[in-house]
XYZ file of C-alpha atoms in Angstrom:
770
model
C 51.696 101.575 100.651
C 51.493 97.705 99.908
C 54.452 98.071 96.935
C 57.021 99.977 99.517
C 56.123 97.026 102.329
C 57.124 94.500 100.067
C 61.333 95.601 100.116
C 60.868 95.148 103.906
C 58.597 93.529 105.256
C 60.127 91.313 108.773
C 62.622 94.084 108.783
C 63.008 96.358 111.819
C 66.092 97.425 112.613
C 69.522 97.529 110.112
C 72.821 98.238 111.717
C 75.520 99.535 108.685
C 79.242 99.541 109.326
C 81.623 101.319 108.011
C 83.703 104.779 107.494
C 80.679 107.799 108.348
C 80.913 111.209 107.184
C 82.311 113.650 108.468
C 85.040 111.580 108.095
C 86.817 112.235 104.556
C 86.948 108.697 102.539
C 85.334 107.045 99.750
C 83.898 104.151 101.989
C 82.895 107.192 104.056
C 80.791 108.946 101.822
C 79.016 105.335 100.441
C 78.107 104.593 103.953
C 76.622 107.538 104.619
C 74.587 107.975 101.307
C 73.478 104.060 101.648
C 71.701 105.015 105.435
C 70.013 107.614 104.064
C 69.139 106.316 100.991
C 67.811 103.229 103.000
C 65.682 105.270 105.637
C 64.229 107.646 102.635
C 62.968 103.700 100.832
C 61.604 102.176 103.936
C 61.174 105.272 106.797
C 59.750 102.432 109.397
C 63.145 100.756 109.433
C 65.374 102.001 111.975
C 68.576 102.329 110.120
C 71.636 103.580 112.026
C 75.411 103.170 111.676
C 78.596 101.575 113.828
C 81.216 104.037 112.478
C 85.004 103.213 112.275
C 87.484 105.638 113.553
C 90.930 105.457 112.519
C 91.822 108.067 115.408
C 91.272 108.466 118.798
C 89.052 111.288 119.317
C 87.422 110.623 116.550
C 84.518 112.572 114.675
C 81.686 114.887 114.924
C 79.695 112.188 113.947
C 75.471 112.837 113.357
C 72.932 111.076 115.347
C 72.647 107.984 113.262
C 75.992 106.774 114.198
C 74.900 104.950 117.257
C 78.305 103.305 118.446
C 81.713 104.078 117.106
C 84.996 101.497 116.921
C 88.382 102.250 117.407
C 89.683 100.569 114.593
C 93.103 98.922 116.093
C 91.285 98.550 119.470
C 90.248 94.875 119.314
C 88.264 95.074 122.545
C 85.963 97.704 120.358
C 84.650 94.959 118.194
C 84.215 92.983 121.305
C 81.796 96.162 122.437
C 80.039 96.345 119.213
C 79.061 92.875 118.714
C 77.253 92.773 122.545
C 75.694 96.502 121.426
C 74.691 95.072 117.970
C 73.036 91.630 119.608
C 71.767 93.627 122.715
C 69.747 96.396 120.409
C 68.181 93.087 118.260
C 69.340 94.273 115.217
C 67.744 92.012 112.061
C 70.348 92.928 109.333
C 73.622 93.861 110.054
C 75.364 95.247 106.543
C 79.269 95.450 106.482
C 81.026 97.717 104.110
C 84.087 96.003 103.555
C 87.780 97.174 102.555
C 90.680 95.532 104.383
C 92.042 99.187 105.808
C 89.627 100.309 107.756
C 89.514 97.499 109.842
C 92.479 96.812 112.415
C 94.801 93.427 112.833
C 96.587 91.775 110.225
C 94.196 91.908 106.904
C 91.861 93.585 109.023
C 91.169 90.643 110.514
C 89.748 92.319 113.758
C 86.104 92.414 111.950
C 86.202 88.731 112.188
C 86.075 88.699 115.570
C 83.459 91.362 115.492
C 80.642 89.255 113.008
C 81.628 86.057 114.666
C 79.969 86.569 117.806
C 76.474 88.298 116.385
C 73.284 86.003 116.288
C 71.947 88.094 113.606
C 72.230 87.675 109.066
C 75.339 89.275 107.872
C 75.149 91.288 104.538
C 78.601 91.924 103.638
C 79.501 94.806 100.516
C 82.904 94.358 99.148
C 84.386 97.269 98.186
C 87.799 95.537 97.393
C 88.441 91.989 95.719
C 92.247 90.961 95.224
C 92.843 89.055 92.417
C 96.737 87.894 93.808
C 96.149 88.144 97.436
C 98.491 87.613 99.822
C 97.675 84.653 101.967
C 96.330 86.843 104.658
C 94.350 88.378 102.733
C 92.721 86.070 100.795
C 91.853 83.889 104.655
C 90.214 87.023 105.517
C 88.095 86.939 102.681
C 87.598 83.018 103.101
C 86.335 84.097 106.858
C 84.333 87.180 105.627
C 82.196 84.426 102.962
C 81.908 81.803 105.592
C 79.997 84.706 108.402
C 78.810 86.510 105.561
C 74.806 85.054 104.920
C 75.524 87.197 100.891
C 78.034 89.089 99.237
C 77.241 92.087 97.558
C 79.225 93.185 94.703
C 79.501 96.506 92.678
C 80.582 94.543 89.738
C 80.650 91.419 87.569
C 84.126 91.043 88.105
C 84.108 91.202 91.277
C 81.754 88.825 91.036
C 84.416 86.476 88.807
C 86.876 86.737 91.190
C 84.994 85.515 94.217
C 83.952 82.241 92.519
C 86.798 81.621 90.827
C 89.657 82.822 93.179
C 87.582 82.382 96.669
C 85.426 79.228 95.790
C 82.336 81.601 97.200
C 78.860 80.007 95.617
C 77.193 82.054 93.248
C 74.161 81.718 95.122
C 76.263 83.852 97.695
C 76.506 86.366 95.573
C 74.541 89.992 94.517
C 75.446 92.028 92.351
C 74.064 95.766 92.973
C 75.098 99.065 91.216
C 77.272 101.606 93.250
C 74.902 104.042 94.183
C 74.558 107.613 92.770
C 72.710 110.769 93.161
C 69.371 111.231 90.893
C 70.834 114.026 88.603
C 68.842 115.344 85.405
C 70.391 115.115 82.239
C 71.569 119.158 82.002
C 73.471 121.222 78.743
C 76.983 121.114 80.890
C 76.309 125.393 79.768
C 73.986 125.701 82.789
C 76.678 125.500 85.219
C 79.517 126.922 84.179
C 79.070 130.466 85.158
C 78.670 129.499 88.732
C 82.609 128.182 88.395
C 83.583 130.904 86.530
C 84.230 129.362 83.174
C 81.346 130.087 81.053
C 81.981 130.087 77.326
C 85.363 127.634 78.368
C 85.279 123.230 77.655
C 85.135 121.886 80.612
C 87.523 118.786 81.485
C 87.164 117.402 85.249
C 88.768 114.738 87.473
C 86.860 114.330 91.169
C 87.824 112.660 94.161
C 90.366 112.624 97.049
C 93.783 113.498 95.834
C 96.491 110.620 95.586
C 99.508 109.683 93.419
C 97.338 106.577 92.219
C 95.249 109.129 90.135
C 97.618 109.524 87.087
C 96.817 113.193 87.113
C 100.113 113.983 85.763
C 99.021 112.351 82.853
C 95.657 114.617 81.742
C 98.357 117.352 82.842
C 101.133 116.020 79.755
C 98.567 115.669 77.227
C 96.628 119.555 77.808
C 99.562 121.125 75.561
C 98.354 119.234 72.540
C 94.634 120.033 73.285
C 95.495 123.619 73.451
C 96.723 123.737 70.318
C 93.215 123.185 69.425
C 91.564 124.237 72.365
C 92.495 127.452 73.833
C 89.468 127.287 75.653
C 90.248 124.279 77.589
C 90.572 124.242 81.416
C 90.691 121.366 83.375
C 89.278 121.227 86.995
C 90.934 119.106 89.405
C 88.641 119.014 92.241
C 89.277 116.859 95.517
C 91.440 117.169 98.644
C 94.106 115.206 99.457
C 93.537 112.010 101.199
C 93.662 112.465 104.904
C 95.970 109.374 105.143
C 98.217 110.512 102.303
C 98.734 113.911 103.391
C 99.575 112.575 106.837
C 102.282 110.005 105.235
C 103.865 112.682 102.459
C 102.047 115.929 102.676
C 101.240 117.576 99.750
C 104.133 115.957 98.328
C 101.766 114.980 95.041
C 99.848 117.942 94.529
C 102.343 120.230 94.381
C 104.075 117.576 92.188
C 101.369 118.533 89.842
C 101.747 122.619 90.340
C 105.041 122.540 89.661
C 103.991 120.331 86.363
C 101.412 122.785 85.529
C 104.191 125.208 85.675
C 107.136 123.510 83.443
C 104.262 122.807 80.624
C 103.257 126.570 80.603
C 99.496 125.887 81.521
C 98.506 127.447 83.951
C 95.816 129.406 82.805
C 93.696 126.280 81.586
C 94.062 124.130 84.984
C 92.617 124.622 88.121
C 93.368 123.073 91.226
C 90.435 122.921 93.762
C 91.814 121.550 97.095
C 88.728 120.806 99.255
C 85.904 117.956 100.147
C 82.808 119.212 98.687
C 79.404 118.310 99.423
C 77.159 116.669 97.548
C 75.419 119.316 96.320
C 78.291 121.641 95.016
C 79.799 118.226 93.831
C 76.970 117.478 91.409
C 77.193 120.938 90.134
C 80.737 120.297 89.343
C 80.073 117.606 87.364
C 77.008 119.111 85.481
C 79.545 121.533 84.205
C 82.026 119.115 82.948
C 82.083 118.695 79.027
C 84.237 115.897 79.488
C 85.228 113.409 82.842
C 88.700 111.899 83.288
C 89.910 108.900 85.597
C 93.745 108.179 84.067
C 94.007 106.025 87.135
C 97.784 104.184 87.031
C 96.315 100.489 87.934
C 94.132 97.850 86.891
C 93.362 97.041 90.470
C 90.030 98.494 90.591
C 86.650 97.049 91.086
C 84.776 99.623 91.363
C 84.892 103.608 91.409
C 82.214 106.012 92.954
C 83.915 108.887 91.447
C 83.244 107.176 87.785
C 79.754 106.031 88.557
C 79.030 109.377 89.434
C 80.271 110.821 86.696
C 78.307 108.500 84.515
C 75.350 108.703 86.350
C 75.091 112.232 85.844
C 75.514 112.026 81.981
C 79.517 113.005 81.571
C 81.514 111.643 78.437
C 84.054 109.703 80.118
C 87.641 109.062 78.908
C 89.505 106.647 81.199
C 92.070 104.177 81.698
C 91.110 100.451 81.816
C 91.191 99.402 85.257
C 88.572 96.350 85.853
C 85.589 98.851 86.898
C 85.655 101.175 83.990
C 86.220 98.641 81.506
C 82.535 96.886 82.150
C 81.071 100.003 82.856
C 82.045 101.954 79.918
C 81.828 99.074 77.362
C 79.153 99.521 74.690
C 80.177 103.081 73.938
C 79.477 104.626 76.944
C 83.165 105.761 77.522
C 86.275 105.769 75.763
C 89.108 103.479 77.112
C 92.781 104.513 76.703
C 96.475 102.863 77.689
C 97.560 103.384 81.420
C 100.215 106.329 81.254
C 99.725 107.586 78.167
C 99.088 111.225 77.778
C 99.391 111.184 73.542
C 96.037 108.666 73.922
C 94.651 110.829 76.179
C 94.531 114.191 74.004
C 93.600 112.356 71.203
C 90.616 111.243 72.376
C 90.129 114.522 74.091
C 90.014 116.343 70.918
C 88.225 113.590 69.154
C 85.174 114.181 71.435
C 85.320 118.112 71.670
C 85.445 117.462 67.671
C 82.174 115.553 67.750
C 79.680 117.010 69.512
C 77.178 114.522 68.313
C 79.137 111.137 69.322
C 79.737 112.974 72.620
C 76.003 113.411 73.410
C 75.274 110.192 72.316
C 77.870 108.842 74.893
C 76.433 110.806 77.501
C 72.911 109.564 77.006
C 74.028 105.768 76.962
C 75.770 106.541 80.091
C 73.105 108.705 82.112
C 70.668 106.058 81.073
C 72.691 102.967 82.081
C 73.179 104.661 85.163
C 69.375 104.928 86.113
C 69.445 101.600 87.505
C 72.194 103.033 90.085
C 70.813 105.692 91.684
C 70.076 105.551 95.448
C 66.384 105.002 95.558
C 66.582 101.696 93.126
C 69.991 100.176 94.899
C 68.181 100.855 98.366
C 65.197 98.820 97.325
C 67.982 96.108 96.271
C 69.332 96.142 99.466
C 66.039 95.699 101.016
C 65.297 92.463 98.706
C 68.710 91.218 99.881
C 67.953 91.964 103.269
C 64.517 90.677 103.610
C 65.768 87.068 101.474
C 68.509 86.523 103.935
C 66.579 87.026 107.098
C 63.993 84.619 105.308
C 66.238 82.129 104.964
C 68.453 82.167 108.537
C 64.542 81.910 109.501
C 64.141 78.427 107.869
C 67.846 77.746 107.712
C 69.555 78.445 111.103
C 73.282 78.512 110.638
C 75.515 76.771 113.284
C 77.681 78.788 115.248
C 81.225 79.716 114.080
C 83.698 79.428 117.232
C 86.067 81.981 116.280
C 85.181 83.278 119.687
C 85.820 80.026 121.773
C 88.403 79.409 120.251
C 90.008 82.730 120.988
C 88.998 82.562 124.704
C 91.726 80.096 124.959
C 94.386 83.008 124.350
C 93.407 85.096 127.041
C 89.621 85.278 129.241
C 90.478 88.994 130.084
C 90.653 92.334 127.341
C 93.985 93.213 127.040
C 94.724 96.546 128.253
C 94.832 99.783 125.844
C 98.539 100.540 124.203
C 99.647 103.687 125.539
C 103.002 105.158 124.608
C 102.728 108.856 126.715
C 105.833 107.562 128.915
C 107.646 106.396 125.893
C 107.503 109.516 124.457
C 108.270 110.979 127.791
C 111.583 109.198 128.161
C 112.653 110.039 124.178
C 114.388 112.859 123.444
C 116.046 113.763 120.169
C 118.951 111.813 120.863
C 117.160 108.097 121.566
C 115.620 106.717 124.766
C 117.027 107.383 128.362
C 117.763 104.560 130.444
C 115.968 105.958 133.329
C 113.629 107.371 135.807
C 112.967 108.370 138.534
C 109.417 107.472 139.241
C 107.710 109.060 136.254
C 110.171 111.787 135.354
C 113.059 110.913 132.584
C 116.243 110.846 135.028
C 119.351 112.221 132.456
C 122.104 111.555 135.202
C 122.434 108.148 133.491
C 122.238 108.571 129.636
C 121.386 106.073 127.104
C 122.514 102.887 126.285
C 122.111 100.552 123.036
C 120.405 97.873 124.909
C 117.102 100.276 125.230
C 117.259 101.996 121.882
C 117.441 98.044 120.232
C 114.733 97.237 122.074
C 112.821 101.044 121.426
C 113.359 100.128 117.625
C 111.238 96.960 118.214
C 108.580 98.203 119.628
C 108.577 101.058 117.247
C 108.561 98.872 113.926
C 105.990 96.256 115.799
C 103.786 99.343 116.119
C 104.371 100.776 112.631
C 103.471 97.740 110.590
C 100.742 96.596 112.706
C 99.117 99.842 114.459
C 99.005 101.877 111.301
C 96.596 104.816 112.965
C 99.827 105.569 115.174
C 101.857 105.320 111.927
C 103.672 108.630 111.602
C 104.323 108.128 115.679
C 106.214 105.336 115.402
C 108.083 106.564 112.433
C 109.210 109.511 113.915
C 110.281 107.081 117.293
C 111.621 104.312 114.955
C 114.014 107.293 113.622
C 115.705 108.422 116.639
C 116.328 104.590 117.632
C 118.068 104.265 114.216
C 120.059 106.894 114.259
C 121.218 106.747 117.596
C 122.327 102.646 116.513
C 123.636 103.790 113.109
C 125.943 106.630 115.658
C 126.371 103.868 118.336
C 127.638 101.641 115.740
C 131.969 101.719 116.031
C 133.144 101.043 112.529
C 136.461 100.723 113.375
C 136.408 97.830 115.688
C 132.816 96.447 113.703
C 131.145 96.694 117.134
C 128.537 98.597 118.980
C 129.030 101.187 121.715
C 126.642 100.993 124.718
C 126.144 103.874 127.070
C 126.358 107.556 126.331
C 126.312 110.106 128.590
C 123.829 113.053 128.285
C 126.489 115.306 126.585
C 126.327 112.857 123.992
C 130.101 111.382 125.190
C 130.656 107.771 125.079
C 131.986 105.960 127.830
C 133.828 103.201 125.974
C 134.638 102.354 122.223
C 133.523 98.622 122.417
C 130.360 97.771 124.208
C 129.466 94.165 125.651
C 128.500 91.493 123.353
C 125.024 91.904 124.594
C 124.409 94.882 123.681
C 126.311 94.431 120.004
C 123.425 91.213 120.028
C 120.626 93.377 121.135
C 121.536 96.052 118.896
C 121.300 93.030 115.844
C 118.304 91.766 117.265
C 116.568 95.238 116.962
C 117.967 95.849 113.227
C 116.648 92.298 112.163
C 112.985 93.304 113.145
C 113.414 96.451 111.487
C 114.546 94.729 108.448
C 111.206 92.445 108.822
C 108.996 95.044 109.586
C 109.656 98.749 107.745
C 108.301 99.760 105.009
C 109.923 103.252 104.589
C 112.954 102.561 101.791
C 114.966 104.485 103.678
C 115.072 103.156 107.027
C 114.919 99.203 105.360
C 118.325 100.544 103.735
C 119.659 101.968 106.286
C 118.665 98.852 109.084
C 120.167 96.504 106.450
C 123.581 97.847 105.593
C 123.806 98.460 109.202
C 122.915 95.072 109.990
C 125.409 93.437 107.813
C 128.324 95.273 109.043
C 127.437 94.451 112.406
C 127.023 91.068 111.699
C 130.463 90.129 111.474
C 131.185 90.222 114.883
C 128.714 88.268 116.101
C 130.413 84.456 114.657
C 133.177 84.444 117.313
C 130.488 85.462 120.503
C 130.637 83.240 123.299
C 128.193 84.560 125.500
C 124.883 82.760 125.507
C 122.929 85.360 125.706
C 124.625 87.497 122.788
C 124.279 84.804 121.084
C 120.391 84.522 121.741
C 119.887 88.061 120.643
C 121.523 87.658 117.669
C 119.952 84.568 116.677
C 116.317 86.222 117.302
C 117.966 89.026 114.993
C 119.168 87.126 112.203
C 115.781 85.197 112.061
C 113.655 88.291 111.525
C 115.984 89.679 108.609
C 115.923 86.080 106.813
C 112.503 86.251 106.653
C 112.370 89.198 104.817
C 115.778 87.898 102.869
C 115.591 84.135 103.305
C 118.188 83.830 100.496
C 120.960 85.491 102.253
C 123.725 83.294 102.308
C 126.365 84.947 104.235
C 123.633 85.026 107.459
C 121.994 81.913 106.957
C 126.166 80.378 107.500
C 126.499 82.895 110.374
C 122.859 81.744 111.807
C 124.350 77.936 111.408
C 127.497 78.613 113.964
C 125.670 80.706 116.218
C 122.863 78.062 116.401
C 124.933 75.287 116.805
C 127.188 76.986 119.383
C 124.448 78.022 121.548
C 122.615 74.052 121.006
C 126.343 72.717 122.128
C 126.106 75.089 124.909
C 123.338 73.267 126.334
C 123.922 70.138 125.454
C 127.245 69.989 127.193
C 125.358 71.362 130.306
C 122.419 69.804 131.430
C 121.396 67.213 133.563
C 118.743 65.476 134.471
C 117.403 67.643 137.025
C 119.324 71.027 135.529
C 118.461 71.749 132.280
C 120.003 75.015 131.502
C 123.328 75.730 130.049
C 124.513 77.379 132.846
C 125.443 76.874 136.520
C 123.241 80.161 137.038
C 119.938 81.465 136.161
C 120.111 85.149 135.705
C 118.644 87.848 133.147
C 116.309 87.588 130.090
C 116.536 83.709 130.459
C 113.523 83.012 128.400
C 115.522 84.240 125.224
C 117.795 81.711 125.157
C 115.355 78.458 124.550
C 113.613 81.590 122.361
C 116.508 81.170 119.979
C 117.017 77.641 119.797
C 113.159 77.243 118.872
C 113.255 79.862 116.209
C 116.210 78.610 114.741
C 115.631 74.800 114.851
C 112.963 75.444 113.276
C 113.979 77.069 109.859
C 117.042 74.430 109.971
C 115.026 71.788 110.175
C 116.738 70.387 113.723
C 114.125 68.383 115.664
C 117.048 68.226 118.444
C 117.567 72.085 118.877
C 113.536 71.993 118.576
C 113.154 69.790 121.280
C 115.970 71.261 123.586
C 114.106 74.404 123.093
C 110.781 73.329 124.289
C 112.487 71.347 127.433
C 114.507 73.991 128.587
C 111.433 76.420 128.809
C 109.438 74.166 130.227
C 111.914 74.304 132.718
C 112.490 77.433 133.376
C 108.219 77.529 133.307
C 108.100 74.640 136.493
C 110.614 76.742 138.602
C 109.116 80.083 137.680
C 105.560 79.081 138.041
C 104.091 78.869 142.085
C 100.059 78.485 143.100
C 99.168 79.419 139.615
C 101.227 82.600 138.725
C 104.480 83.346 137.299
C 107.676 83.960 139.933
C 110.375 85.141 137.883
C 114.083 84.771 138.979
C 115.064 87.786 141.183
C 118.005 89.521 140.143
C 119.267 90.197 143.910
C 121.277 86.771 144.194
C 119.772 84.709 140.661
C 119.456 81.161 141.357
C 122.361 78.968 141.576
C 122.333 75.632 140.820
C 121.663 73.712 144.319
C 121.673 76.635 145.657
C 118.645 78.797 146.397
C 116.589 80.872 144.149
C 116.271 84.505 144.614
C 112.729 85.834 145.583
C 113.386 89.004 144.439
C 114.059 91.598 142.441
C 111.681 90.417 140.213
C 111.771 92.462 136.686
C 110.224 92.833 133.907
C 112.434 91.446 131.679
C 111.957 88.358 132.963
C 108.739 88.057 132.139
C 108.436 89.327 128.689
C 111.221 87.307 127.104
C 109.511 84.349 128.905
C 105.513 85.520 127.038
C 107.702 85.609 123.941
C 109.217 82.478 123.924
C 106.105 80.748 125.295
C 104.022 82.446 122.074
C 107.220 80.777 119.713
C 106.516 77.311 121.351
C 102.275 77.574 121.074
C 103.099 78.396 117.249
C 105.367 75.538 116.458
C 103.410 72.805 118.367
C 99.884 74.121 118.464
C 99.596 72.791 122.039
C 97.354 75.373 123.896
C 98.777 74.233 127.037
C 101.989 77.169 126.099
C 99.067 80.107 125.577
C 98.159 79.406 129.298
C 101.734 79.935 130.473
C 101.985 83.235 128.039
C 98.944 84.574 129.798
C 100.484 83.289 133.211
C 103.496 85.280 132.374
C 101.724 88.051 131.365
C 99.327 88.310 134.382
C 102.551 89.027 136.371
C 102.265 92.602 135.092
C 98.400 92.755 135.926
C 98.848 92.180 139.169
C 98.843 88.866 139.623
C 102.443 87.957 141.105
C 104.091 87.688 144.783
C 102.356 91.196 146.064
C 99.363 91.052 143.894
C 100.349 94.906 143.011
C 99.904 96.172 139.373
C 103.445 96.487 137.422
C 102.547 98.209 134.874
C 101.264 101.732 134.963
C 97.689 102.548 133.509
C 98.148 106.017 133.748
C 101.047 106.124 131.626
C 101.183 103.242 129.827
C 104.741 102.765 131.073
C 106.206 100.054 133.721
C 107.411 100.218 136.969
C 111.514 98.677 137.790
C 110.716 95.401 139.530
C 108.524 93.648 142.180
C 111.169 93.596 145.576
C 110.439 92.139 149.113
C 109.127 95.899 150.439
C 107.263 96.817 147.313
C 106.667 98.578 144.088
C 110.143 100.071 142.599
C 108.180 102.973 141.733
C 110.403 104.008 138.970
C 109.790 103.773 135.136
C 112.802 103.181 132.999
C 113.250 102.395 129.448
C 114.213 98.580 129.730
C 110.993 98.051 132.074
C 108.705 99.861 129.740
C 109.781 98.586 126.604
C 109.125 95.071 128.093
C 105.883 95.871 129.396
C 104.884 97.337 125.349
C 106.446 94.247 123.541
C 104.503 91.919 126.120
C 101.348 93.531 125.281
C 102.106 93.934 121.638
C 102.809 90.189 121.291
C 99.653 89.451 123.236
C 97.756 91.697 120.983
C 99.340 90.041 117.542
C 99.143 86.428 119.307
C 95.397 87.429 119.436
C 94.876 89.125 115.913
C 96.992 85.893 114.337
C 94.586 83.409 116.210
C 91.532 84.965 114.843
C 92.847 84.696 111.253
C 94.421 80.990 112.178
C 90.875 79.579 112.994
C 88.862 76.797 110.580
C 86.765 78.472 108.190
C 83.776 76.372 108.534
C 81.492 76.637 111.114
C 81.011 73.486 114.052
C 77.493 72.837 114.959
C 76.866 72.503 118.877
C 74.427 69.497 118.185
C 77.410 66.980 116.765
């Protein structure tokens, strides 16, 4: 008993955060195996899991999963940290892969970790050599928040020290865990899979295009010429995320290649996820294991270490982990995308059984330290070390949480797309609704489809679990804009009847500007190459007309779209030229009309007012025009002054607007006004970093939540839509497209701001005693 206690004395409870079986992915398998191994090695410890969900309905988890987190729902991360703190957990062990957590570069996780009171040990399943800025920042903060970082390769340790400046004493190396399997003759299991008397090649794992399996298939004809008894087993289901986005495209391409090469009798596809026992039997039956990956940037590989741990002769491409693991004769390395080299090594190993068996034994013996029993012991040693260090040297608290609370002191509502989907048919989004029922009498308009495109592309970029839904929606809205563009006139039509008849050949300048706004955002955020190409082409076709626009709102909408386009293609000199013309025109309209008590470019305040200073702020910042930025800030502050009363937002009513020298219309208050002000205030904050602008943002946002003249909810939590306005006698209960889209854009803006600010907080902890 004494020999066991030393590994975990003083540790009563360990929570492991990561994916968990039955979710199908490598992290889920690792997390599940780690929890089981810790329990086997230290049965007195209460070891359990916090599972990350990539779909709202989740999975049928076992009892060891005591808490689940919707990866894109920020509120869940706070609830998880509260649960962990209340549960008096001694150690939290995070299985980190950027893509399994929500927010930019998985930054939602930082909120959870920043609120924890116990030591944190983080296992890094990916360490990037050339990280984009947001990924670098997440890794820096993850290092700050973690008491220890566990890596599974020396290369990962080197990257942490050289690229991320992580101190060596913060890094611990522990092998990727594997089951404890005996060293057996491959022929033992072959009859079970119908390959007795065959020479068996194997690749296993979730199937995706980066696996490079086509290179092994192309190598097989040369191998078969000499060894006609060769069989190649490709074991594994298609990766769930690949299946969602591309279906079985990769598997089908491999099957077509097999037929083309006339090697169908030598290739077996096993399209399924196998349990550990059966996986070990498949591995046991293999003579040679292959990992023909296409890229060097893989810092660990569970499939490779599993194969080595069962004593397989391995042929691999030179990704980082393979170079390290297969050194000193433990395997063979071939160049990337080189079927000839693969064939040569397969033949050589089949020719030389003595060499092959020597390689097998070296690999097997090297991986004995990677069996889960040994790995669990090492984890327990690290847990004990960090708990002791924390007790002796308490860490100053990180103030991520307090800084984020300056944005909002309430949990943001959940984003629901139910009503958006109901309003959208195969043509586009319908303009109006009677209550929550789409009203087909009024048909469609370009304004709403442009706004809907913005919602779809932002959602697709930042809400990855709903990416398929957003991809389908964005196709419809983009298709509408394509059809709305009148190439002969160079202008967008606006209104279309439900019977798909245009009511005019040229729409308003405002609708044209909104279309450019939507297309610019699409260019900035689309990853789909076809959608991107369509958006770029349509944006450039439509841009020519705006050079001569005079409507200030049309100019402002276009400038916001131009800014987004230039975010992606900053070197486009023609677009920059038009931005300069439009920005100066808008600025001069302000300059020529403002007075000391009327800081506005027109003598009437009407609709979407916040979008005008928003355009000045964006353009002035990137054109290095301080006078333009100053005008934007002053006019925005003036708008807030006349639209905030007694601490809540009172937008200019559209029942009379607000004439200079006249009375301000109190009603009907429209959701579009709150949205325009929210987006402008966020940009003012981004420029000035003055958190007063965040307070204004929240005040405007709260209008939707009932902090308004009638103390009534404007947004509809049941449908995810938004009522059409606040009237003197109550709420307009219709939930049309403009209102719903204004709400969704406002909510997305706040959620993105929240996530962005987590990334922007200082990396070093603050000592509360100072």
